[in-house]
Structure formats: C-alpha cells, structure tokens
N, CA, C and O atoms as a DFTB+ gen file, in Angstrom:
392 C
 N C O
     1  1      11.602     -18.014      -5.655
     2  2      12.168     -16.872      -6.289
     3  2      12.261     -15.902      -5.144
     4  3      13.322     -15.454      -4.709
     5  1      11.168     -15.642      -4.732
     6  2      10.594     -14.391      -3.612
     7  2      11.829     -14.419      -2.528
     8  3      12.492     -13.479      -2.091
     9  1      11.907     -15.849      -2.244
    10  2      12.515     -16.196      -0.860
    11  2      13.837     -16.446      -0.915
    12  3      14.211     -16.868       0.179
    13  1      14.864     -16.362      -1.837
    14  2      16.144     -16.141      -2.361
    15  2      16.673     -15.183      -1.625
    16  3      16.166     -14.101      -1.331
    17  1      18.119     -15.779      -1.218
    18  2      18.858     -14.608      -0.482
    19  2      18.985     -13.473      -0.841
    20  3      19.718     -13.540      -1.827
    21  1      18.595     -11.915      -0.564
    22  2      18.642     -10.900      -1.487
    23  2      20.170     -10.263      -1.560
    24  3      21.035     -10.419      -0.699
    25  1      20.310      -9.433      -2.912
    26  2      21.694      -9.332      -3.287
    27  2      21.541      -8.017      -4.048
    28  3      21.002      -8.009      -5.155
    29  1      21.998      -6.927      -3.485
    30  2      21.786      -5.666      -4.400
    31  2      22.908      -5.646      -5.635
    32  3      24.099      -5.654      -5.324
    33  1      22.626      -5.626      -6.643
    34  2      23.687      -6.108      -7.559
    35  2      23.315      -5.350      -8.608
    36  3      22.295      -5.711      -9.197
    37  1      23.925      -4.317      -9.022
    38  2      24.086      -2.988      -9.815
    39  2      24.875      -2.873     -11.273
    40  3      24.914      -1.920     -12.050
    41  1      25.447      -4.096     -11.357
    42  2      26.508      -4.474     -12.230
    43  2      25.867      -4.675     -13.884
    44  3      26.587      -4.772     -14.878
    45  1      24.768      -4.700     -13.892
    46  2      24.246      -5.342     -15.437
    47  2      23.586      -4.077     -15.667
    48  3      23.229      -3.369     -14.725
    49  1      23.410      -3.765     -16.864
    50  2      22.840      -2.667     -17.676
    51  2      21.583      -2.543     -17.125
    52  3      21.375      -1.353     -16.888
    53  1      20.073      -3.676     -16.625
    54  2      19.002      -3.204     -17.002
    55  2      18.753      -3.086     -15.240
    56  3      17.635      -2.734     -14.864
    57  1      19.638      -3.337     -14.387
    58  2      19.303      -2.987     -13.095
    59  2      18.966      -1.380     -12.231
    60  3      19.908      -0.592     -12.136
    61  1      18.009      -1.114     -11.821
    62  2      17.664       0.140     -11.395
    63  2      17.217       0.447     -10.294
    64  3      16.106      -0.081     -10.345
    65  1      17.283       0.889      -9.401
    66  2      16.428       1.301      -8.125
    67  2      15.011       0.870      -8.741
    68  3      14.471       1.367      -9.729
    69  1      14.481      -0.283      -7.843
    70  2      13.041      -0.155      -7.844
    71  2      13.022      -1.529      -8.624
    72  3      11.904      -2.041      -8.685
    73  1      14.164      -2.298      -9.300
    74  2      13.631      -3.104      -9.996
    75  2      12.879      -4.645      -8.849
    76  3      12.188      -5.504      -9.396
    77  1      13.085      -4.689      -7.830
    78  2      12.364      -5.255      -7.550
    79  2      10.620      -5.363      -7.040
    80  3       9.825      -6.228      -6.675
    81  1      10.653      -4.089      -7.254
    82  2       8.902      -3.471      -7.085
    83  2       8.485      -4.235      -8.939
    84  3       7.346      -4.634      -9.181
    85  1       9.389      -4.284      -9.791
    86  2       8.864      -4.662     -10.959
    87  2       8.871      -6.159     -11.021
    88  3       8.072      -6.919     -11.570
    89  1       9.820      -6.376     -10.419
    90  2       9.844      -8.412     -10.391
    91  2       8.514      -9.033      -9.772
    92  3       7.830      -9.991     -10.132
    93  1       8.376      -7.991      -8.536
    94  2       7.077      -8.696      -7.583
    95  2       5.917      -8.464      -8.593
    96  3       4.889      -9.139      -8.651
    97  1       6.189      -7.576      -9.252
    98  2       4.503      -7.008     -10.294
    99  2       4.610      -8.299     -10.913
   100  3       3.848      -9.214     -10.600
   101  1       5.605      -8.434     -11.863
   102  2       5.573      -9.520     -12.834
   103  2       5.164     -11.277     -12.197
   104  3       4.345     -12.096     -12.612
   105  1       6.018     -11.326     -11.198
   106  2       5.838     -12.702     -10.744
   107  2       4.670     -12.992     -10.448
   108  3       4.390     -14.165     -10.696
   109  1       3.585     -12.175      -9.859
   110  2       2.666     -11.962      -9.526
   111  2       1.532     -11.984     -10.021
   112  3       0.477     -12.362      -9.511
   113  1       1.832     -11.384     -11.509
   114  2       0.856     -11.039     -12.658
   115  2       0.615     -12.566     -13.466
   116  3      -0.493     -12.899     -13.885
   117  1       1.891     -13.451     -13.607
   118  2       2.408     -14.699     -13.925
   119  2       1.365     -15.383     -12.962
   120  3       0.345     -15.930     -13.382
   121  1       1.748     -15.293     -11.500
   122  2       0.717     -16.274     -10.554
   123  2      -0.786     -16.111     -10.683
   124  3      -1.636     -17.000     -10.720
   125  1      -0.965     -14.595     -10.752
   126  2      -2.707     -14.725     -10.732
   127  2      -3.078     -15.060     -12.418
   128  3      -4.274     -15.350     -12.435
   129  1      -2.760     -15.100     -13.208
   130  2      -2.989     -15.504     -14.298
   131  2      -2.944     -16.850     -14.179
   132  3      -4.091     -17.270     -14.335
   133  1      -1.915     -18.042     -13.910
   134  2      -2.182     -19.391     -13.623
   135  2      -3.073     -19.280     -12.793
   136  3      -3.907     -20.174     -12.937
   137  1      -3.248     -18.741     -12.153
   138  2      -4.060     -19.647     -10.824
   139  2      -5.640     -19.059     -11.472
   140  3      -6.576     -19.794     -11.787
   141  1      -5.623     -17.866     -11.540
   142  2      -7.234     -17.974     -12.565
   143  2      -7.376     -18.928     -13.716
   144  3      -8.445     -19.494     -13.948
   145  1      -6.321     -19.099     -14.416
   146  2      -6.697     -20.065     -15.821
   147  2      -6.849     -21.563     -14.808
   148  3      -7.766     -22.317     -15.131
   149  1      -5.992     -21.961     -13.648
   150  2      -6.040     -22.945     -13.320
   151  2      -7.464     -23.504     -12.586
   152  3      -7.803     -24.687     -12.624
   153  1      -8.285     -22.361     -11.867
   154  2      -9.359     -21.862     -11.077
   155  2     -10.488     -21.170     -11.897
   156  3     -11.236     -20.445     -11.242
   157  1     -10.692     -21.270     -13.051
   158  2     -11.829     -20.153     -13.872
   159  2     -13.289     -20.130     -13.032
   160  3     -14.060     -19.175     -13.128
   161  1     -13.470     -20.905     -12.483
   162  2     -14.761     -20.282     -12.105
   163  2     -14.839     -19.759     -10.492
   164  3     -15.901     -19.370     -10.006
   165  1     -13.552     -19.802      -9.723
   166  2     -13.451     -18.972      -8.392
   167  2     -14.241     -17.479      -8.627
   168  3     -14.176     -16.723      -9.597
   169  1     -14.943     -17.362      -7.471
   170  2     -15.198     -15.793      -7.593
   171  2     -14.089     -14.997      -7.231
   172  3     -13.104     -15.389      -6.606
   173  1     -14.305     -13.838      -7.663
   174  2     -13.061     -12.901      -7.885
   175  2     -12.914     -12.409      -6.442
   176  3     -11.962     -11.638      -6.317
   177  1     -13.634     -12.661      -5.266
   178  2     -13.196     -12.196      -3.794
   179  2     -12.246     -13.305      -3.437
   180  3     -11.155     -13.150      -2.887
   181  1     -12.795     -14.465      -3.820
   182  2     -12.116     -15.700      -3.164
   183  2     -10.236     -15.153      -3.739
   184  3      -9.242     -14.898      -3.059
   185  1     -10.456     -15.162      -5.245
   186  2      -9.169     -15.422      -5.926
   187  2      -8.430     -14.041      -5.457
   188  3      -7.205     -14.121      -5.373
   189  1      -9.036     -12.778      -5.140
   190  2      -8.142     -11.566      -4.629
   191  2      -7.953     -11.828      -2.980
   192  3      -7.094     -11.156      -2.409
   193  1      -8.735     -12.786      -2.213
   194  2      -8.135     -12.856      -1.004
   195  2      -6.834     -13.714      -0.676
   196  3      -5.910     -13.591       0.128
   197  1      -7.260     -14.865      -1.899
   198  2      -6.060     -15.938      -1.786
   199  2      -4.873     -15.292      -1.665
   200  3      -4.055     -15.275      -0.745
   201  1      -4.903     -14.601      -3.050
   202  2      -3.342     -13.831      -3.585
   203  2      -2.842     -12.743      -2.596
   204  3      -1.617     -12.753      -2.473
   205  1      -3.479     -11.832      -1.879
   206  2      -3.218     -11.216      -1.056
   207  2      -2.589     -11.824       0.334
   208  3      -1.602     -11.487       0.988
   209  1      -3.674     -12.975       0.534
   210  2      -2.715     -13.540       1.605
   211  2      -1.062     -14.450       1.443
   212  3      -0.149     -14.547       2.263
   213  1      -1.186     -14.985       0.103
   214  2      -0.074     -15.239      -0.454
   215  2       1.076     -13.925      -0.423
   216  3       2.114     -14.218       0.171
   217  1       1.029     -12.863      -0.853
   218  2       1.659     -11.962      -1.023
   219  2       2.106     -11.534       0.438
   220  3       3.284     -11.296       0.707
   221  1       1.123     -11.458       1.313
   222  2       2.071     -11.275       2.565
   223  2       2.279     -12.432       3.326
   224  3       2.536     -12.164       4.499
   225  1       2.264     -13.266       3.140
   226  2       2.887     -14.751       3.534
   227  2       4.566     -14.757       3.309
   228  3       5.551     -15.103       3.962
   229  1       4.308     -14.209       2.086
   230  2       5.961     -14.427       1.272
   231  2       6.726     -12.907       1.779
   232  3       7.952     -12.798       1.777
   233  1       6.098     -12.140       2.067
   234  2       6.765     -10.771       2.622
   235  2       7.099     -11.018       3.885
   236  3       8.250     -10.674       4.154
   237  1       6.172     -11.745       5.206
   238  2       6.500     -12.161       6.032
   239  2       7.928     -13.330       6.644
   240  3       8.731     -13.277       7.576
   241  1       7.573     -14.568       5.223
   242  2       8.602     -15.190       5.508
   243  2      10.006     -14.191       4.892
   244  3      11.057     -14.325       5.518
   245  1       9.998     -13.447       3.974
   246  2      11.244     -12.894       3.672
   247  2      12.094     -12.203       4.754
   248  3      13.318     -12.101       4.837
   249  1      10.769     -11.600       5.845
   250  2      11.327     -10.951       7.119
   251  2      12.189     -11.950       8.020
   252  3      13.376     -11.904       8.344
   253  1      10.997     -13.031       8.363
   254  2      11.571     -13.791       9.438
   255  2      12.599     -14.880       8.642
   256  3      12.632     -15.954       9.242
   257  1      13.220     -14.854       7.752
   258  2      14.095     -16.022       7.348
   259  2      15.532     -15.855       7.701
   260  3      16.355     -16.714       8.018
   261  1      15.701     -14.140       7.538
   262  2      17.005     -13.480       7.935
   263  2      17.772     -13.850       6.260
   264  3      18.979     -14.055       6.380
   265  1      17.366     -13.934       5.100
   266  2      18.337     -13.702       4.349
   267  2      18.793     -12.740       3.612
   268  3      18.947     -12.949       2.408
   269  1      19.038     -11.752       4.055
   270  2      19.209     -10.610       3.969
   271  2      17.845      -9.880       2.456
   272  3      17.933      -9.409       1.322
   273  1      17.016     -10.140       3.212
   274  2      15.164      -9.911       2.446
   275  2      14.910      -9.169       3.574
   276  3      15.541      -9.339       4.618
   277  1      13.967      -8.296       3.433
   278  2      13.110      -7.299       4.410
   279  2      11.891      -7.375       4.108
   280  3      11.615      -7.634       2.936
   281  1      10.962      -7.197       4.951
   282  2       9.553      -6.996       4.538
   283  2       9.051      -5.609       4.408
   284  3       8.782      -4.801       5.297
   285  1       8.984      -5.502       3.185
   286  2       7.987      -4.128       2.119
   287  2       6.654      -4.009       2.066
   288  3       5.936      -4.934       1.688
   289  1       6.198      -2.833       2.449
   290  2       4.271      -2.439       2.230
   291  2       4.419      -2.017       0.750
   292  3       3.351      -2.095       0.142
   293  1       5.596      -1.540      -0.074
   294  2       5.662      -1.511      -1.126
   295  2       5.398      -2.874      -2.010
   296  3       4.511      -2.954      -2.860
   297  1       6.234      -3.840      -1.701
   298  2       6.210      -5.090      -2.500
   299  2       4.662      -5.682      -2.131
   300  3       4.076      -6.452      -2.892
   301  1       4.303      -5.384      -1.326
   302  2       2.601      -6.252      -1.109
   303  2       1.747      -5.244      -2.152
   304  3       0.719      -5.774      -2.575
   305  1       1.932      -4.251      -2.504
   306  2       1.335      -3.370      -3.440
   307  2       1.364      -3.700      -4.484
   308  3       0.385      -3.813      -5.221
   309  1       3.129      -4.043      -4.908
   310  2       3.234      -4.457      -6.623
   311  2       2.873      -5.507      -6.273
   312  3       2.405      -5.850      -7.359
   313  1       2.626      -6.635      -5.412
   314  2       2.350      -7.972      -5.409
   315  2       0.352      -7.969      -6.112
   316  3      -0.122      -8.503      -7.115
   317  1      -0.174      -7.289      -5.235
   318  2      -1.500      -7.067      -5.440
   319  2      -1.344      -6.535      -6.904
   320  3      -1.272      -7.559      -7.584
   321  1      -1.275      -5.696      -7.544
   322  2      -1.206      -4.661      -8.716
   323  2      -0.918      -6.334      -9.796
   324  3      -1.689      -6.862     -10.597
   325  1      -0.151      -6.567      -9.558
   326  2       0.474      -8.329     -10.369
   327  2      -0.808      -8.764     -10.449
   328  3      -1.528      -8.573     -11.429
   329  1      -1.195      -9.462      -9.257
   330  2      -2.141     -10.237      -9.397
   331  2      -3.601      -9.775     -10.230
   332  3      -4.410     -10.470     -10.845
   333  1      -3.565      -8.441      -9.991
   334  2      -4.730      -7.932     -10.853
   335  2      -4.337      -7.742     -12.450
   336  3      -5.211      -7.397     -13.246
   337  1      -3.772      -7.844     -12.627
   338  2      -3.007      -7.171     -13.719
   339  2      -3.286      -8.817     -14.599
   340  3      -4.015      -8.830     -15.590
   341  1      -2.492     -10.363     -13.996
   342  2      -3.033     -11.289     -14.076
   343  2      -3.801     -11.489     -14.550
   344  3      -3.838     -11.821     -15.735
   345  1      -5.109     -11.312     -13.496
   346  2      -6.594     -11.475     -13.481
   347  2      -7.014     -10.720     -14.927
   348  3      -7.467     -11.382     -15.860
   349  1      -6.863      -9.612     -14.995
   350  2      -7.614      -9.311     -15.589
   351  2      -6.887      -9.340     -17.430
   352  3      -7.505      -9.068     -18.460
   353  1      -5.706      -9.682     -17.318
   354  2      -5.169     -10.424     -18.879
   355  2      -6.054     -11.844     -19.138
   356  3      -6.714     -12.159     -20.128
   357  1      -5.889     -12.360     -18.254
   358  2      -6.502     -13.782     -18.664
   359  2      -7.932     -13.415     -19.095
   360  3      -8.353     -13.622     -20.233
   361  1      -8.815     -12.729     -17.877
   362  2     -10.445     -12.180     -18.754
   363  2     -10.633     -11.591     -20.070
   364  3     -11.648     -11.542     -20.766
   365  1      -9.284     -11.089     -20.307
   366  2      -9.361     -10.385     -21.585
   367  2      -8.997     -11.443     -22.763
   368  3      -9.290     -11.356     -23.955
   369  1      -8.323     -12.401     -22.138
   370  2      -8.262     -13.423     -23.501
   371  2      -9.275     -14.682     -23.686
   372  3      -9.688     -15.438     -24.566
   373  1      -9.402     -14.440     -22.385
   374  2     -10.651     -15.414     -22.804
   375  2     -12.297     -15.435     -23.406
   376  3     -13.074     -16.308     -23.791
   377  1     -12.332     -13.755     -23.224
   378  2     -13.621     -12.966     -23.489
   379  2     -13.030     -12.699     -25.399
   380  3     -13.815     -12.309     -26.263
   381  1     -11.759     -12.972     -25.634
   382  2     -11.526     -12.470     -27.206
   383  2     -11.635     -13.899     -27.604
   384  3     -12.510     -14.194     -28.419
   385  1     -10.872     -14.799     -27.141
   386  2     -10.758     -16.307     -28.233
   387  2     -11.918     -17.255     -27.669
   388  3     -12.119     -18.257     -28.356
   389  1     -12.734     -17.097     -26.498
   390  2     -13.484     -18.061     -26.235
   391  2     -14.635     -17.408     -26.760
   392  3     -15.728     -17.975     -26.741
C-alpha cells in the first residue's frame, strides 16, 4: 500500500491535507503490533531498529520507483510513531489480559 502510485484525491469527505501521515501512522501501528505479537521476546532495541529500517526503505523505494510518490522526512516520523504506538498497545493488552 505504501508503494502504490500516488494520486492526490480530495473528492471524498474524509480526505484532508496530511491524511497520508495519518495513514502512515496507522499502517505502521498495525505493522508494529503484528511484529511484536509474532516475536514477543525480541528486545525493544532490535524491534525499533528493524521497524526504522523498514520505514526508511519504504521511503527510499517510494522515491526511486518513480510512481508519483516522494520521500518525506515526516513520513518516517509518522512511521516511527506508529510502530511505537503498535508496540505500546500490544504491551498494554498483554499486561491486561495475561
């Protein structure tokens, strides 16, 4: 989804400037949650490094593939915050239910 050709489309009521940052945050929150759920014993530093590398790689590929998407620093920030949110939600659920 992050590597699909980019099209700015404001015809829907829920579209607004910056929605791509919200989508990046949401996608990486789900990715971070699923990653830590799949590997619950991984150290936080490894988790964070892997997720950060993945965020940078997707941004580099967006730039290099030439499909109308561009590399943005704020996307990496949104990706990082998203993976931390996913990690935090997983840890809270584990603490509450296990």
